[in-house]
mmCIF file of C-alpha atoms in Angstrom:
data_model
loop_
_atom_site.group_PDB
_atom_site.id
_atom_site.type_symbol
_atom_site.label_atom_id
_atom_site.label_comp_id
_atom_site.label_asym_id
_atom_site.label_seq_id
_atom_site.Cartn_x
_atom_site.Cartn_y
_atom_site.Cartn_z
ATOM 1 C CA MET A 29 -10.131 -17.607 30.812
ATOM 2 C CA GLY A 30 -10.517 -14.603 28.506
ATOM 3 C CA VAL A 31 -13.771 -13.096 27.309
ATOM 4 C CA ASP A 32 -13.371 -14.668 23.865
ATOM 5 C CA GLU A 33 -12.981 -18.154 25.319
ATOM 6 C CA LEU A 34 -15.853 -17.517 27.728
ATOM 7 C CA LEU A 35 -18.151 -16.498 24.857
ATOM 8 C CA PHE A 36 -16.977 -19.453 22.799
ATOM 9 C CA ARG A 37 -17.650 -21.930 25.601
ATOM 10 C CA GLY A 38 -21.024 -20.354 26.349
ATOM 11 C CA ILE A 39 -22.221 -20.744 22.765
ATOM 12 C CA ASN A 40 -20.378 -23.937 21.803
ATOM 13 C CA GLY A 41 -21.250 -25.554 25.143
ATOM 14 C CA VAL A 42 -24.884 -25.792 24.043
ATOM 15 C CA ALA A 43 -23.913 -27.930 21.014
ATOM 16 C CA GLY A 44 -24.846 -31.568 21.354
ATOM 17 C CA GLN A 45 -27.757 -30.874 23.703
ATOM 18 C CA SER A 46 -30.462 -30.298 21.092
ATOM 19 C CA SER A 47 -30.700 -32.240 17.871
ATOM 20 C CA LEU A 48 -32.734 -29.391 16.327
ATOM 21 C CA LEU A 49 -30.144 -26.726 17.183
ATOM 22 C CA ASP A 50 -27.346 -29.022 16.012
ATOM 23 C CA TRP A 51 -29.125 -29.563 12.695
ATOM 24 C CA VAL A 52 -29.722 -25.799 12.254
ATOM 25 C CA GLY A 53 -26.077 -25.015 13.090
ATOM 26 C CA ILE A 54 -24.805 -27.600 10.619
ATOM 27 C CA GLU A 55 -27.194 -26.500 7.861
ATOM 28 C CA LEU A 56 -26.254 -22.834 8.284
ATOM 29 C CA ALA A 57 -22.593 -23.813 7.885
ATOM 30 C CA LYS A 58 -23.181 -25.318 4.437
ATOM 31 C CA PRO A 59 -22.777 -22.600 1.776
ATOM 32 C CA GLY A 60 -24.820 -24.634 -0.711
ATOM 33 C CA ASN A 61 -27.925 -24.184 1.426
ATOM 34 C CA LEU A 62 -27.956 -20.491 0.547
ATOM 35 C CA LEU A 63 -28.393 -21.323 -3.148
ATOM 36 C CA TYR A 64 -32.204 -21.416 -3.122
ATOM 37 C CA PRO A 65 -32.705 -18.157 -1.199
ATOM 38 C CA ILE A 66 -30.133 -16.510 -3.487
ATOM 39 C CA LEU A 67 -31.927 -17.730 -6.625
ATOM 40 C CA LEU A 68 -35.288 -16.612 -5.258
ATOM 41 C CA ALA A 69 -33.918 -13.157 -4.394
ATOM 42 C CA ALA A 70 -32.239 -12.885 -7.822
ATOM 43 C CA ALA A 71 -35.476 -13.785 -9.590
ATOM 44 C CA TYR A 72 -37.345 -11.129 -7.610
ATOM 45 C CA TRP A 73 -34.583 -8.593 -8.250
ATOM 46 C CA ALA A 74 -34.692 -9.310 -12.016
ATOM 47 C CA TRP A 75 -38.467 -8.990 -12.024
ATOM 48 C CA VAL A 76 -38.376 -5.631 -10.209
ATOM 49 C CA ASN A 77 -35.437 -4.083 -12.078
ATOM 50 C CA TRP A 78 -33.565 -6.074 -14.696
ATOM 51 C CA ARG A 79 -30.757 -3.507 -15.180
ATOM 52 C CA GLU A 80 -29.971 -3.295 -11.476
ATOM 53 C CA CYS A 81 -30.075 -7.084 -11.182
ATOM 54 C CA VAL A 82 -27.569 -7.651 -13.984
ATOM 55 C CA ILE A 83 -25.131 -4.930 -12.937
ATOM 56 C CA GLY A 84 -25.659 -5.348 -9.200
ATOM 57 C CA GLY A 85 -25.505 -9.145 -9.376
ATOM 58 C CA ALA A 86 -22.142 -9.024 -11.130
ATOM 59 C CA MET A 87 -20.857 -6.483 -8.610
ATOM 60 C CA LEU A 88 -22.171 -8.544 -5.700
ATOM 61 C CA ALA A 89 -20.401 -11.651 -6.993
ATOM 62 C CA GLY A 90 -17.194 -9.624 -7.203
ATOM 63 C CA VAL A 91 -17.719 -8.208 -3.709
ATOM 64 C CA VAL A 92 -18.236 -11.631 -2.137
ATOM 65 C CA GLY A 93 -15.298 -13.083 -4.082
ATOM 66 C CA ALA A 94 -13.009 -10.216 -3.061
ATOM 67 C CA THR A 95 -14.170 -10.449 0.556
ATOM 68 C CA ASP A 96 -13.482 -14.182 0.594
ATOM 69 C CA ALA A 97 -10.008 -13.675 -0.901
ATOM 70 C CA LEU A 98 -9.199 -10.910 1.590
ATOM 71 C CA GLY A 99 -10.426 -13.070 4.470
ATOM 72 C CA THR A 100 -8.167 -15.902 3.344
ATOM 73 C CA GLN A 101 -5.196 -13.532 3.159
ATOM 74 C CA LEU A 102 -5.961 -12.128 6.611
ATOM 75 C CA LYS A 103 -6.086 -15.661 8.034
ATOM 76 C CA GLY A 104 -2.564 -16.233 6.720
ATOM 77 C CA LEU A 105 -1.337 -12.948 8.204
ATOM 78 C CA VAL A 106 -2.978 -13.289 11.625
ATOM 79 C CA GLN A 107 -2.500 -17.078 11.901
ATOM 80 C CA ARG A 108 -4.852 -17.476 14.828
ATOM 81 C CA PRO A 109 -5.412 -21.175 15.544
ATOM 82 C CA ARG A 110 -8.979 -22.419 15.569
ATOM 83 C CA PRO A 111 -10.578 -23.144 18.944
ATOM 84 C CA CYS A 112 -10.615 -26.863 18.167
ATOM 85 C CA VAL A 113 -6.797 -26.720 18.033
ATOM 86 C CA THR A 114 -6.176 -24.679 21.185
ATOM 87 C CA LEU A 115 -9.028 -25.675 23.517
ATOM 88 C CA ALA A 116 -10.014 -28.968 25.086
ATOM 89 C CA ASP A 117 -13.588 -30.284 25.052
ATOM 90 C CA VAL A 118 -14.760 -28.379 21.974
ATOM 91 C CA HIS A 119 -18.004 -29.679 20.489
ATOM 92 C CA GLN A 120 -17.063 -30.053 16.819
ATOM 93 C CA LEU A 121 -20.145 -30.692 14.760
ATOM 94 C CA LEU A 122 -18.393 -30.525 11.378
ATOM 95 C CA GLY A 123 -14.743 -31.132 12.136
ATOM 96 C CA CYS A 124 -12.093 -28.553 12.823
ATOM 97 C CA GLY A 125 -11.883 -26.767 9.466
ATOM 98 C CA GLY A 126 -8.838 -25.091 7.969
ATOM 99 C CA ALA A 127 -5.689 -24.169 9.806
ATOM 100 C CA PHE A 128 -6.550 -20.622 10.855
ATOM 101 C CA SER A 129 -9.535 -18.925 12.391
ATOM 102 C CA PHE A 130 -9.483 -15.115 12.059
ATOM 103 C CA PRO A 131 -11.585 -13.787 10.388
ATOM 104 C CA SER A 132 -14.534 -16.070 9.721
ATOM 105 C CA ASN A 133 -15.035 -16.069 5.961
ATOM 106 C CA HIS A 134 -18.647 -17.250 6.391
ATOM 107 C CA ALA A 135 -19.308 -14.157 8.516
ATOM 108 C CA ALA A 136 -17.367 -11.846 6.186
ATOM 109 C CA ASN A 137 -19.050 -13.085 3.003
ATOM 110 C CA THR A 138 -22.591 -12.917 4.356
ATOM 111 C CA ALA A 139 -21.977 -9.488 5.917
ATOM 112 C CA SER A 140 -20.588 -8.152 2.646
ATOM 113 C CA ALA A 141 -23.741 -9.256 0.812
ATOM 114 C CA ALA A 142 -26.058 -7.916 3.532
ATOM 115 C CA ALA A 143 -24.273 -4.549 3.698
ATOM 116 C CA PHE A 144 -24.284 -4.339 -0.110
ATOM 117 C CA PHE A 145 -28.053 -4.818 -0.188
ATOM 118 C CA GLN A 146 -28.635 -2.601 2.849
ATOM 119 C CA VAL A 147 -27.019 0.364 1.091
ATOM 120 C CA LEU A 148 -28.831 -0.251 -2.204
ATOM 121 C CA TYR A 149 -32.166 -1.304 -0.723
ATOM 122 C CA PRO A 150 -32.456 -0.164 2.907
ATOM 123 C CA ARG A 151 -35.558 -2.248 3.625
ATOM 124 C CA SER A 152 -33.661 -5.476 2.855
ATOM 125 C CA GLY A 153 -31.968 -5.415 6.250
ATOM 126 C CA TRP A 154 -34.842 -6.993 8.143
ATOM 127 C CA ILE A 155 -34.246 -10.196 6.154
ATOM 128 C CA SER A 156 -30.503 -10.170 5.560
ATOM 129 C CA TRP A 157 -29.058 -9.145 8.945
ATOM 130 C CA PRO A 158 -30.871 -11.803 11.024
ATOM 131 C CA LEU A 159 -29.567 -14.409 8.560
ATOM 132 C CA VAL A 160 -26.033 -12.986 8.846
ATOM 133 C CA ALA A 161 -26.307 -13.143 12.646
ATOM 134 C CA ALA A 162 -27.575 -16.732 12.598
ATOM 135 C CA ILE A 163 -24.787 -17.868 10.276
ATOM 136 C CA GLY A 164 -22.165 -16.060 12.348
ATOM 137 C CA ILE A 165 -23.353 -17.527 15.647
ATOM 138 C CA SER A 166 -23.543 -20.968 14.030
ATOM 139 C CA ARG A 167 -19.799 -20.761 13.310
ATOM 140 C CA VAL A 168 -19.164 -20.538 17.051
ATOM 141 C CA TYR A 169 -21.890 -23.067 17.862
ATOM 142 C CA ILE A 170 -20.369 -25.772 15.639
ATOM 143 C CA GLY A 171 -16.889 -25.155 17.092
ATOM 144 C CA ALA A 172 -15.202 -23.626 14.037
ATOM 145 C CA HIS A 173 -14.551 -20.057 15.282
ATOM 146 C CA TYR A 174 -14.231 -17.808 18.273
ATOM 147 C CA PHE A 175 -16.822 -15.058 18.535
ATOM 148 C CA THR A 176 -14.229 -12.378 17.724
ATOM 149 C CA ASP A 177 -13.452 -14.243 14.486
ATOM 150 C CA VAL A 178 -17.091 -13.724 13.570
ATOM 151 C CA LEU A 179 -17.065 -10.070 14.655
ATOM 152 C CA GLY A 180 -13.929 -9.476 12.581
ATOM 153 C CA GLY A 181 -15.587 -11.126 9.593
ATOM 154 C CA TRP A 182 -18.681 -8.990 9.981
ATOM 155 C CA LEU A 183 -16.558 -5.849 10.134
ATOM 156 C CA VAL A 184 -14.425 -6.726 7.095
ATOM 157 C CA GLY A 185 -17.401 -7.848 5.020
ATOM 158 C CA GLY A 186 -19.643 -4.990 6.085
ATOM 159 C CA VAL A 187 -17.103 -2.336 5.155
ATOM 160 C CA ILE A 188 -16.388 -3.884 1.756
ATOM 161 C CA GLY A 189 -20.034 -4.532 0.857
ATOM 162 C CA ALA A 190 -21.273 -1.125 1.990
ATOM 163 C CA GLY A 191 -18.366 0.686 0.351
ATOM 164 C CA VAL A 192 -18.850 -0.916 -3.050
ATOM 165 C CA ALA A 193 -22.622 -0.408 -2.929
ATOM 166 C CA TRP A 194 -22.144 3.243 -1.956
ATOM 167 C CA PHE A 195 -20.065 3.831 -5.085
ATOM 168 C CA LEU A 196 -22.449 1.759 -7.202
ATOM 169 C CA ARG A 197 -25.418 3.914 -6.150
ATOM 170 C CA ARG A 198 -23.629 6.945 -7.528
ATOM 171 C CA TRP A 199 -22.936 5.350 -10.918
ATOM 172 C CA SER A 200 -25.537 6.616 -13.392
ATOM 173 C CA ARG A 201 -25.537 3.444 -15.498
ATOM 174 C CA PHE A 202 -26.628 1.436 -12.484
ATOM 175 C CA ARG A 203 -29.348 3.740 -11.244
ATOM 176 C CA PRO A 204 -30.063 6.554 -13.711
ATOM 177 C CA VAL A 205 -31.020 9.849 -12.116
ATOM 178 C CA THR A 206 -34.598 10.760 -12.843
ATOM 179 C CA VAL A 207 -35.473 14.393 -13.298
ATOM 180 C CA THR A 208 -38.508 15.504 -11.332
ATOM 181 C CA ALA A 209 -40.510 18.618 -11.964
ATOM 182 C CA SER A 210 -39.471 21.302 -9.525
ATOM 183 C CA ARG A 211 -41.900 23.478 -7.626
ATOM 184 C CA PRO A 212 -42.286 27.033 -8.866
ATOM 185 C CA GLY A 213 -39.848 29.306 -7.092
ATOM 186 C CA ALA A 214 -37.622 26.465 -5.863
ATOM 187 C CA GLU A 215 -33.972 26.798 -6.763
ATOM 188 C CA ALA A 216 -31.661 23.959 -7.648
ATOM 189 C CA GLY A 217 -29.784 22.785 -4.590
ATOM 190 C CA SER A 218 -32.089 24.481 -2.086
ATOM 191 C CA LEU A 219 -33.214 22.578 0.982
ATOM 192 C CA SER A 220 -36.712 24.022 1.124
#
C-alpha cells in the first residue's frame, strides 16, 4: 500500500462514523454552499473599495474559470482513476464523481481564489486558507479524491491565483499609486 492510498484510507476511513462529520464533508463538497460567503465578501469588498471590487471580481471570476478549465484538461491528460474505481471498501458519501481524479478541481478553484486574495489582501489568509484546507480534505473524506489529487489542485490553483493577482497589483487602473510627501533630504529610490 502506497503513501497516497494510506492517506486516503486514513481520512476516508473515518467517513460513516460521525453524522456531523459526514454532513460537514457533504456540505463542503457542494459548490452552491459557497454562494452566501462569496456574496457577503463581495458586498464588503464593494463597500471598502468599489473600483477594486469591480475589476478584481471580474479577474477573480476569470481566474477561477481558467483554473477549472485547466484542471479539467489536466484530468484528461493524466487520466488517473478515482479511488472509488480502483480501491475496494471506499466510503462514498456522494457517489464516485467523474471519470478522472487528478487534480481536484474543488481544491484548485478554492486555492486559486485564496491565493488571489492573499496576494491582494495579505490579511485575508486567516479566513480563506482554513476554508481551502477543509474543502480539500473533504474531497478525500467523501471518497472522491486521493490526497495527492488535492495537493495537485492546491498547487495548480495557488500558482494561477497568485500569479494573476501579482500582475493585477501592478496595474495602475486597479490600484492607483498614491504619491506621498517625501522627507527632506530623501532621494527617490533610496532605502533610508
